[in-house]
Every structure is written in structure tokens, then in C-alpha cells.
PDB file of C-alpha atoms in Angstrom:
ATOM      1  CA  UNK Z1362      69.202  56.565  86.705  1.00 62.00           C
ATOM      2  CA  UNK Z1363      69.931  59.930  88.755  1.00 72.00           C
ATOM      3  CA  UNK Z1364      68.112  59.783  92.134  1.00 94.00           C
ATOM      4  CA  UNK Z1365      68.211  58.425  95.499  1.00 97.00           C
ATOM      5  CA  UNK Z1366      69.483  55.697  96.813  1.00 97.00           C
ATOM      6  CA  UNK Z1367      68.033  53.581 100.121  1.00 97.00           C
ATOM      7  CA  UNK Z1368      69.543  50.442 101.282  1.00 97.00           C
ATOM      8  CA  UNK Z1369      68.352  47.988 102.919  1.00 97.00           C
ATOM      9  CA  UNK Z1370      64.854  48.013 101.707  1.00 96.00           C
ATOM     10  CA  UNK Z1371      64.088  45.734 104.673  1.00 97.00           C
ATOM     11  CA  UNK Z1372      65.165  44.704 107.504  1.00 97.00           C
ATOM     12  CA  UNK Z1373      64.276  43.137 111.006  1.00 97.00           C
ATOM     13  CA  UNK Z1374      66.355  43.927 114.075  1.00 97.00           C
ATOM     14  CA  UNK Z1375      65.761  42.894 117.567  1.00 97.00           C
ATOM     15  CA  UNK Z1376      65.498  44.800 120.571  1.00 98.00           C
ATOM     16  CA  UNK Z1377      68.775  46.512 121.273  1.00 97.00           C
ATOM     17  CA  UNK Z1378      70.455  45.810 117.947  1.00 97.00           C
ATOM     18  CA  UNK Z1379      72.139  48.493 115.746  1.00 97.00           C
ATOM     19  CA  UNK Z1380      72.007  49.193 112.291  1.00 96.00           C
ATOM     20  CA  UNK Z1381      73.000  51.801 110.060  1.00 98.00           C
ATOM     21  CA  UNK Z1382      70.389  53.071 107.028  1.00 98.00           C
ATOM     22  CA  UNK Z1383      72.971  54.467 103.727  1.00 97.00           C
ATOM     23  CA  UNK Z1384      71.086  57.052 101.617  1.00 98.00           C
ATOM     24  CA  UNK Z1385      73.241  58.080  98.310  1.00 98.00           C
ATOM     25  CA  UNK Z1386      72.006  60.621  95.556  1.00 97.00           C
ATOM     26  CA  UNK Z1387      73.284  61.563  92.323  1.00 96.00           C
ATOM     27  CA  UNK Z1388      72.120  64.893  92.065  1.00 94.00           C
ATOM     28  CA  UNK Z1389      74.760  67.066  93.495  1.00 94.00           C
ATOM     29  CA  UNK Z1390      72.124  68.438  96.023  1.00 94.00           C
ATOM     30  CA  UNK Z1391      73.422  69.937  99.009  1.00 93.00           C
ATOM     31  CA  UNK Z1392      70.426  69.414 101.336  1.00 94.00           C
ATOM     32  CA  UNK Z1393      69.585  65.669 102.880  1.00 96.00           C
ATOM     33  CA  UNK Z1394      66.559  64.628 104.684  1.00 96.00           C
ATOM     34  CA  UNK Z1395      65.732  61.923 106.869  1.00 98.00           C
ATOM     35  CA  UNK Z1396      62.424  60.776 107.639  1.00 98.00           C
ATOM     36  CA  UNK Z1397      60.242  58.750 109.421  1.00 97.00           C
ATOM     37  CA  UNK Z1398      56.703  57.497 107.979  1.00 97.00           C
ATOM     38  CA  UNK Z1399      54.102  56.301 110.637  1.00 94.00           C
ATOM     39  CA  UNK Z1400      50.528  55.305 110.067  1.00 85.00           C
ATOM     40  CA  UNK Z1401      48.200  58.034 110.199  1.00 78.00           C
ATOM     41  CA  UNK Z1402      50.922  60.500 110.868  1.00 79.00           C
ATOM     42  CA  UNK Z1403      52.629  61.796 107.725  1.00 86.00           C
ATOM     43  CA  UNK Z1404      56.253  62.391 107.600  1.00 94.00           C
ATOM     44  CA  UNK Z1405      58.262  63.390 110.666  1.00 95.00           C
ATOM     45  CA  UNK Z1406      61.973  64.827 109.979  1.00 96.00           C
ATOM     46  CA  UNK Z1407      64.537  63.162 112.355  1.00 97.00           C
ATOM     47  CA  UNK Z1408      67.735  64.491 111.024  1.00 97.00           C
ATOM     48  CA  UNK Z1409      69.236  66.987 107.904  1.00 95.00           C
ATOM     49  CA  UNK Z1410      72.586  67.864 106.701  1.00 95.00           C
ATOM     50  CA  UNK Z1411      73.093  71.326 105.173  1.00 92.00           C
ATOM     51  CA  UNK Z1412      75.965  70.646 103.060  1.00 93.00           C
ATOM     52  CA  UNK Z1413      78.976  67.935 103.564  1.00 95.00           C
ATOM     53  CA  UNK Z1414      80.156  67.509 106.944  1.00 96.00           C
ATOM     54  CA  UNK Z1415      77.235  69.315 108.621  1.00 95.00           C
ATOM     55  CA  UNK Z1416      74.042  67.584 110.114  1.00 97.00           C
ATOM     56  CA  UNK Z1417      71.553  69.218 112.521  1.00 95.00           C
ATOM     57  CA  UNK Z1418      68.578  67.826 114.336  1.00 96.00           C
ATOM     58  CA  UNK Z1419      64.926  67.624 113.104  1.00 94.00           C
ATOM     59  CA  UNK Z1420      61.986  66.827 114.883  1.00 93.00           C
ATOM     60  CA  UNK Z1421      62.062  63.227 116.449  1.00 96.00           C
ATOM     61  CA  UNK Z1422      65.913  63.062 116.831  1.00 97.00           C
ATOM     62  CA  UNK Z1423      66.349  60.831 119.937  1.00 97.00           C
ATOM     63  CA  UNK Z1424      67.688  57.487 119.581  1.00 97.00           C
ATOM     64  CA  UNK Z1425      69.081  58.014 116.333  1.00 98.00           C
ATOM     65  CA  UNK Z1426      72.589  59.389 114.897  1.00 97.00           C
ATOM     66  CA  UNK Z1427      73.235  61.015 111.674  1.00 98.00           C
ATOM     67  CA  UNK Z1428      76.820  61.658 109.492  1.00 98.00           C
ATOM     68  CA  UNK Z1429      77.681  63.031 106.143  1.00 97.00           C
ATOM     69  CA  UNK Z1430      80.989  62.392 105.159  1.00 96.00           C
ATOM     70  CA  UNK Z1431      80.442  63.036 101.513  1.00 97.00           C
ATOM     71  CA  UNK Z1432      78.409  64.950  99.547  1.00 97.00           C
ATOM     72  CA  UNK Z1433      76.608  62.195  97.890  1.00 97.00           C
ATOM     73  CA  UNK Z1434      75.926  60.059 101.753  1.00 98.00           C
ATOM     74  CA  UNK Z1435      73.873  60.345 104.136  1.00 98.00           C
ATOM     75  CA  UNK Z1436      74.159  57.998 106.983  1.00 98.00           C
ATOM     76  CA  UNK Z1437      71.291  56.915 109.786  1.00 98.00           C
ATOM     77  CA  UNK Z1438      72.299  54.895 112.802  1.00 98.00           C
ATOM     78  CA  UNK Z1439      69.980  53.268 115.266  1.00 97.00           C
ATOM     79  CA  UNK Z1440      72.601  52.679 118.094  1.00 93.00           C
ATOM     80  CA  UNK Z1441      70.367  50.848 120.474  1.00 97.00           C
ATOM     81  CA  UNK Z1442      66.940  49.641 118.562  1.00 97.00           C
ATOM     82  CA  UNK Z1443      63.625  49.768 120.304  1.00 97.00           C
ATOM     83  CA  UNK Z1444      60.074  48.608 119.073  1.00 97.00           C
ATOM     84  CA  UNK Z1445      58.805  52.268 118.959  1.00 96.00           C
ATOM     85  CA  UNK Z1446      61.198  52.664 116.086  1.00 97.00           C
ATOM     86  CA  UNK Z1447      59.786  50.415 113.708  1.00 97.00           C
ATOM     87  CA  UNK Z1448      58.495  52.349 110.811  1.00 97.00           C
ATOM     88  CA  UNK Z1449      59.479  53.246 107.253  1.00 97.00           C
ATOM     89  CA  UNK Z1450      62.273  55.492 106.908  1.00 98.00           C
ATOM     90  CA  UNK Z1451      62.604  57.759 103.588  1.00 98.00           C
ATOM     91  CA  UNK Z1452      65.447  59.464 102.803  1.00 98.00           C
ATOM     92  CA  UNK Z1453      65.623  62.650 100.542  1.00 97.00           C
ATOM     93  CA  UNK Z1454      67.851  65.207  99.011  1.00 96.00           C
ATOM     94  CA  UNK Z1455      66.929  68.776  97.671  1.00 94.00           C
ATOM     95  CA  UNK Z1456      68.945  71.909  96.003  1.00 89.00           C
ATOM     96  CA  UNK Z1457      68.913  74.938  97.894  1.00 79.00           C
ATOM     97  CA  UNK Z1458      68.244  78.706  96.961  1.00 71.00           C
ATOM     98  CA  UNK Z1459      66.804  79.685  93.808  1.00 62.00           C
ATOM     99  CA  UNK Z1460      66.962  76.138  92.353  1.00 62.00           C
ATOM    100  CA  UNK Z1461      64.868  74.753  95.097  1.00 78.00           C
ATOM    101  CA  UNK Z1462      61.897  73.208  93.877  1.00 82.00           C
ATOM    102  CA  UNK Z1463      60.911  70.689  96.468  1.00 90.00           C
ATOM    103  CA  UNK Z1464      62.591  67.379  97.803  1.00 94.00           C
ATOM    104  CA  UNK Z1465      63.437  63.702  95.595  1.00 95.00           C
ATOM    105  CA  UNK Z1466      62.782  61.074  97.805  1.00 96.00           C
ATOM    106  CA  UNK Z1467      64.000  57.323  98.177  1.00 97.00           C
ATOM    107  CA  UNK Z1468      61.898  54.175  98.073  1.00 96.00           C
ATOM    108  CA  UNK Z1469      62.176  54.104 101.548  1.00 97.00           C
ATOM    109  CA  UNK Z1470      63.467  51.276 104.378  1.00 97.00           C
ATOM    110  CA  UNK Z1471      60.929  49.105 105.991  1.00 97.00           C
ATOM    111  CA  UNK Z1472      62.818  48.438 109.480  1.00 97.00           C
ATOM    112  CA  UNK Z1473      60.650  46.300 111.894  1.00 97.00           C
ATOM    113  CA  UNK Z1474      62.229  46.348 115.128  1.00 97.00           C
ATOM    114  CA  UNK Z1475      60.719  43.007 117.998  1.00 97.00           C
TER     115      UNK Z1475
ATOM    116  CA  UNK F1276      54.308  68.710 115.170  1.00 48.00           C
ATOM    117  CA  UNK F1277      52.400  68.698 111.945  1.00 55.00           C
ATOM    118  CA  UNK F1278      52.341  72.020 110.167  1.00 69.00           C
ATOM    119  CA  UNK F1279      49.760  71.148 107.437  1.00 74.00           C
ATOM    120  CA  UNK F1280      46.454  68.709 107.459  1.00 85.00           C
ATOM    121  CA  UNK F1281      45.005  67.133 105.019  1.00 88.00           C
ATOM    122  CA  UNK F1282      41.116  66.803 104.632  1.00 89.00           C
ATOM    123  CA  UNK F1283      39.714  64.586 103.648  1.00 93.00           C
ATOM    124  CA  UNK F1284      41.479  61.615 104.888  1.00 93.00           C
ATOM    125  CA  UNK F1285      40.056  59.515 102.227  1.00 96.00           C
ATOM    126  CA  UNK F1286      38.541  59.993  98.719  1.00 96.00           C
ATOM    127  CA  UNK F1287      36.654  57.577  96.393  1.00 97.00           C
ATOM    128  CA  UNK F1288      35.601  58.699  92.768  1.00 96.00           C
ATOM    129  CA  UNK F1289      34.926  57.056  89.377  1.00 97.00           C
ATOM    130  CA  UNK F1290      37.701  57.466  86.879  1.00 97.00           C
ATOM    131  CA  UNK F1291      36.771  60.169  84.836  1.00 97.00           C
ATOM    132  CA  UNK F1292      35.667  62.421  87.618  1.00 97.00           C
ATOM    133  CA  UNK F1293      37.555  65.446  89.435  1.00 97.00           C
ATOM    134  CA  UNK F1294      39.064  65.105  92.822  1.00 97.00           C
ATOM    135  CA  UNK F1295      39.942  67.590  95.068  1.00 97.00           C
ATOM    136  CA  UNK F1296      41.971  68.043  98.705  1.00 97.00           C
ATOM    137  CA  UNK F1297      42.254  70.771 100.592  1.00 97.00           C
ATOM    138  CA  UNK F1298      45.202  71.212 103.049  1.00 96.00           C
ATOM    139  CA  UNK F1299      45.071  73.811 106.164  1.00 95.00           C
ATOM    140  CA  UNK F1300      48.372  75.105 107.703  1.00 94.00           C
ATOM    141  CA  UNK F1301      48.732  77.213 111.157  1.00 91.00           C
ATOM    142  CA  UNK F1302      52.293  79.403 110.337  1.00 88.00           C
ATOM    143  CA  UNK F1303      53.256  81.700 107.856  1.00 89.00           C
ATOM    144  CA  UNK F1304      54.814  79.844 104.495  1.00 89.00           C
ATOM    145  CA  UNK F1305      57.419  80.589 101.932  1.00 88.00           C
ATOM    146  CA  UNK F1306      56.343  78.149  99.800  1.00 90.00           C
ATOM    147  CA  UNK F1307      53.785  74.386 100.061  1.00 93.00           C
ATOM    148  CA  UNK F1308      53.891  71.770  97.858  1.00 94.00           C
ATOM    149  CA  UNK F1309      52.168  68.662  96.968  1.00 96.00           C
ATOM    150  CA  UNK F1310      53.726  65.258  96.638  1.00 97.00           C
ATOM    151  CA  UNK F1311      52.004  61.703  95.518  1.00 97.00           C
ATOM    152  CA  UNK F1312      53.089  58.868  97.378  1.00 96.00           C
ATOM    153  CA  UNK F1313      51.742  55.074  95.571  1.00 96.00           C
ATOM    154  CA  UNK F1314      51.495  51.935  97.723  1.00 91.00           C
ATOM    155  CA  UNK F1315      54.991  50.950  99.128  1.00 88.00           C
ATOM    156  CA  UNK F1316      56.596  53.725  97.253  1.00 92.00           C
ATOM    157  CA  UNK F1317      58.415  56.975  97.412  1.00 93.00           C
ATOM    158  CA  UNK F1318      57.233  60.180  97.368  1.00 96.00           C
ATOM    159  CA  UNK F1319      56.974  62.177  94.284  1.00 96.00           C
ATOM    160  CA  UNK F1320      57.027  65.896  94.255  1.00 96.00           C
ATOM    161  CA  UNK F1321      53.777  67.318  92.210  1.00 97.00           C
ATOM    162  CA  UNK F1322      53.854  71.066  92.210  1.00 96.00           C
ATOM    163  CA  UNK F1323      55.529  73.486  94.145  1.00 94.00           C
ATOM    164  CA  UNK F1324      53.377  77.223  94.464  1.00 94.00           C
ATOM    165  CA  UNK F1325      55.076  80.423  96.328  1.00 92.00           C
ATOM    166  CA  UNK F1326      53.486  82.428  98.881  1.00 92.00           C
ATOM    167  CA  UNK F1327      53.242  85.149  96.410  1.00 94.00           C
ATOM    168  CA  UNK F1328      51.619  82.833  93.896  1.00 96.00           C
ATOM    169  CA  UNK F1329      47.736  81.580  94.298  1.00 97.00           C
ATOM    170  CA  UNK F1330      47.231  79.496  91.180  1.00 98.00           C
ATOM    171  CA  UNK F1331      48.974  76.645  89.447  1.00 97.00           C
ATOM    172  CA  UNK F1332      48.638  74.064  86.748  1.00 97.00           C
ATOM    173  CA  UNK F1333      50.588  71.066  85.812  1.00 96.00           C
ATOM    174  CA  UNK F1334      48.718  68.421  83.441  1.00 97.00           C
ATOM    175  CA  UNK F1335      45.614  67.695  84.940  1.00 97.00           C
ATOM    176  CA  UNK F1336      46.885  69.581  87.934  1.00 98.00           C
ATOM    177  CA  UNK F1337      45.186  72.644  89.603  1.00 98.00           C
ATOM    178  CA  UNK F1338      46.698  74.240  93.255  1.00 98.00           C
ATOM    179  CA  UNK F1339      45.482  76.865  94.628  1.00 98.00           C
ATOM    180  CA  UNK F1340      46.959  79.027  97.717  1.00 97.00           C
ATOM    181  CA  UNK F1341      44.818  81.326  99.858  1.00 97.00           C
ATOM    182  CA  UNK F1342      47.348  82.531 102.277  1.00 95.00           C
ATOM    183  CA  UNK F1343      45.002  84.839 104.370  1.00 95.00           C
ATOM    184  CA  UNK F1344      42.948  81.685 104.807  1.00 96.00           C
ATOM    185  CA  UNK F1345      46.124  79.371 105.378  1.00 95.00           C
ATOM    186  CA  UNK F1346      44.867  76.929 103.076  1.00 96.00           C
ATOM    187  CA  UNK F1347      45.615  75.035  99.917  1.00 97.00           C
ATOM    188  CA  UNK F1348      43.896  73.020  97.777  1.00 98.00           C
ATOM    189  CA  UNK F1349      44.779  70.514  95.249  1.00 98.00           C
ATOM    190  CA  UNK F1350      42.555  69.509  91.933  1.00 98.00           C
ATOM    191  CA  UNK F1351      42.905  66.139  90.081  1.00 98.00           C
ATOM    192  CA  UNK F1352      40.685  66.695  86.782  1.00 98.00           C
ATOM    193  CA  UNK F1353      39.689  63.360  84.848  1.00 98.00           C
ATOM    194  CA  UNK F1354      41.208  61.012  87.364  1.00 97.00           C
ATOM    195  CA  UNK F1355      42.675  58.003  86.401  1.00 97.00           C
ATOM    196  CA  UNK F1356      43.501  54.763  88.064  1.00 96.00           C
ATOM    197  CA  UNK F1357      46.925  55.370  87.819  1.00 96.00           C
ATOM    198  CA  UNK F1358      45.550  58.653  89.784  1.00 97.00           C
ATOM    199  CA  UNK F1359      45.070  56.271  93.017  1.00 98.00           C
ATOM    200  CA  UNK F1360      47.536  57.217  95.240  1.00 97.00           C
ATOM    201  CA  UNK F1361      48.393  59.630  98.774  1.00 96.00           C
ATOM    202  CA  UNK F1362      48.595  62.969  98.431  1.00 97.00           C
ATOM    203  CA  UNK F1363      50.664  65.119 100.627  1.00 96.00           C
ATOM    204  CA  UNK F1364      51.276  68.694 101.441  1.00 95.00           C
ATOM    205  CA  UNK F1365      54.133  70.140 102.557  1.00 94.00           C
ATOM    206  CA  UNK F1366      55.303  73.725 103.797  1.00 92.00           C
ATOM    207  CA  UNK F1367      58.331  75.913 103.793  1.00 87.00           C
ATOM    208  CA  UNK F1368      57.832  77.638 106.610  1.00 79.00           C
ATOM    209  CA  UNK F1369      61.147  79.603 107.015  1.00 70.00           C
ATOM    210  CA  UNK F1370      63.183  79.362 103.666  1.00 66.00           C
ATOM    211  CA  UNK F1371      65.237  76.818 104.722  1.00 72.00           C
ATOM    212  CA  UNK F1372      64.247  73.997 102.979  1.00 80.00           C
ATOM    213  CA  UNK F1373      63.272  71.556 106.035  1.00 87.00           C
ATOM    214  CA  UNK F1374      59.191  70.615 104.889  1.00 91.00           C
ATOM    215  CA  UNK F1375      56.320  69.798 107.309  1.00 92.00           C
ATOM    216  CA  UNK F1376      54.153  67.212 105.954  1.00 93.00           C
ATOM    217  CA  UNK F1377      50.436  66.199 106.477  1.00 90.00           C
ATOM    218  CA  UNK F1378      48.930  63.156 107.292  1.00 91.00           C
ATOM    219  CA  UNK F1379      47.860  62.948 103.910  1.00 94.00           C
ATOM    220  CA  UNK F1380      44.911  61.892 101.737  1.00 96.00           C
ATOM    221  CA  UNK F1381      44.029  58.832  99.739  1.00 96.00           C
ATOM    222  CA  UNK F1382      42.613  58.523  96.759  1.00 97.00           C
ATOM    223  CA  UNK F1383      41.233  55.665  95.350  1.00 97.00           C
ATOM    224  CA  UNK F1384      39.855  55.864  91.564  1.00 97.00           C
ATOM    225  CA  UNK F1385      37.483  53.377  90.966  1.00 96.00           C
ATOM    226  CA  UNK F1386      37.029  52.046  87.390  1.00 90.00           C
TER     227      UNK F1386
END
């Protein structure tokens, strides 16, 4: 099924671990999102990519590391883990120009970090 | 920093009746949209409407856009259960794809 792809689903990582969050579409889009999802605060963009090779900084960047080797990946690192970045992360990928006609979205990574 | 809000922040109905959001943004927009988000789940895009536009349908789907106001409002006619969900909006603000989302609302369609 074309789409987006977010693995883990879950994990749990303590204080000071690192992890990396794989995002993989299907689409051919050239635009990838990263986001965060936090109770009562909607979705925050940390990170995007315009296009292979490129990334550029969203929102909330700090603590967190981004890379798009190929068209289809998008990559999120947590280099150093800390409990205020437990949340759910979403990733999502868009077309850009006249095709654009919003964003598909993954099912999203539930990362509880203690 | 959030670009649109949501109100109200929670909605209960009977299945069968018409729900509607409204969402508020403070910049100028290229386009908003609105997404669904159930329990534990994804978002899923709804409806996309251009600053130019001020009306649009999909389904059981109604948006509005009142740019001089900076608002937006969403209409869910003979909800479902299935209906029960978050809404979001979203903006465009500069053409280049990145979208601000809401908070949010959340339904709930009682049967």
C-alpha cells in the first residue's frame, strides 16, 4: 500500500540514550516533515527536507538531527535523549508546486523517554 | 508558535446532527487545510481551500474561508460515529509547503 512508513511504533529509551526514528514513503514526494505531537499542543515541525540531500530546521529543532540520503528516507536522531522529548513523533511527506494538496502522514512513533 | 486555533476544544453531538469548528489564524495564508486525526492514529488530510477560494465541499464536508476575518470553519453534516475523531487546521503561510497546525478539536458523536 503506497504511503508512509514509521518505525519503531514504540519505544522506551532512558535518559541519555540515542535512537534513530526511519520514515520511508512511496510516493515520490519531494517534501518530508517531521513532527512532534504534545498534549494540548497540536503539531510542532522539528525538521524538513526539500528534496534529497537537503534538510533545514523547523520549529523545535534542538536536540535532534535530521538526514536524507534518499529520496524515499527520512531519518530522525535523538543523539542524547531527555524526558522533555517524550512525545509522539509523525512523520510526513508532501508534493510540491501545483500538485500540492496537503501532507500524508505516518502512524506515528510513541517514544517515552525516563 | 501556533499559527491557527481551534475552537472549540471539544464537541459532543448525537449522530445524526451537524458539527461545526471554527479555526482563527494571525498571518496572511496561501492556502489552510483540515486534517482528521482518530485515537492513536495518523493524520488524514480532509480538504485543502486556497486563499482565493471561500467555499468547499467534500461528502458531508463544508469549509469555509473568510480571509479578511482570518478565520475558517469546518462543517460535519449528519455525523457519524465513525465521525468521532480530532480535527485539525493547518496553514500555508508562505507557499512553501511547511504547515502550522492547531491544537485541534475533538469530536465525539454519541449514538
Amino acid at each position: 500500500n503506497a504511503g508512509v512508513t514509521q518505525t519503531p511504533k514504540f519505544r522506551v529509551l532512558k535518559t541519555g540514550q540515542s535512537m534513530t526514528l526511519l520514515c520511508a514513503q512511496d510516493m515520490n514526494h519531494e517534501y518530508m516533515y517531521w513532527y512532534r505531537q504534545d498534549p494540548g499542543m497540536g503539531l510542532r515541525l522539528i525538521h524538513y527536507s526539500v528534496g534529497e540531500g537537503t534538510t533545514a530546521k523547523g520549529e523545535v529543532p534542538d536536540g535532534y538531527n535530521v538526514s536524507r540520503l534518499k529520496k524515499q528516507n527520512f531519518l530522525l536522531g535523538l543523539e542524547s535523549a531527555a524526558p522533555s522529548q517524550t512525545s509522539v513523533y509523525f512523520c510526513a511527506s508532501s508534493s510540491a508546486g501545483a500538485g500540492f494538496y496537503g501532507y500524508t502522514f505516518g502512524s506515528g512513533t510513541r517514544l517515552t523517554v525516563v | 508558535s501556533q499559527q491557527g486555533e481551534e475552537d472549540p476544544q471539544a464537541l459532543s453531538i448525537q449522530e445524526g446532527e451537524n458539527a461545526t469548528m471554527n479555526c482563527s489564524y494571525k498571518t496572511s495564508i496561501n492556502n489552510l487545510q483540515w486534517y482528521r486525526q482518530n485515537s492513536g492514529r495518523g493524520l488524514v488530510h480532509l480538504i485543502l481551500i486556497r486563499s482565493n477560494e471561500r467555499e468547499k465541499h467534500s461528502g458531508r464536508l463544508r469549509v469555509t474561508l473568510d480571509t479578511s476575518k482570518k478565520s475558517s470553519s469546518l462543517l460535519i453534516t449528519a455525523s457519524r460515529a465513525a465521525d468521532t475523531a480530532s480535527y485539525f487546521c493547518a496553514t500555508d503561510r508562505t507557499n512553501d509547503y511547511k504547515l502550522s497546525f492547531g491544537a485541534g478539536t475533538t469530536v465525539t458523536v454519541r449514538a
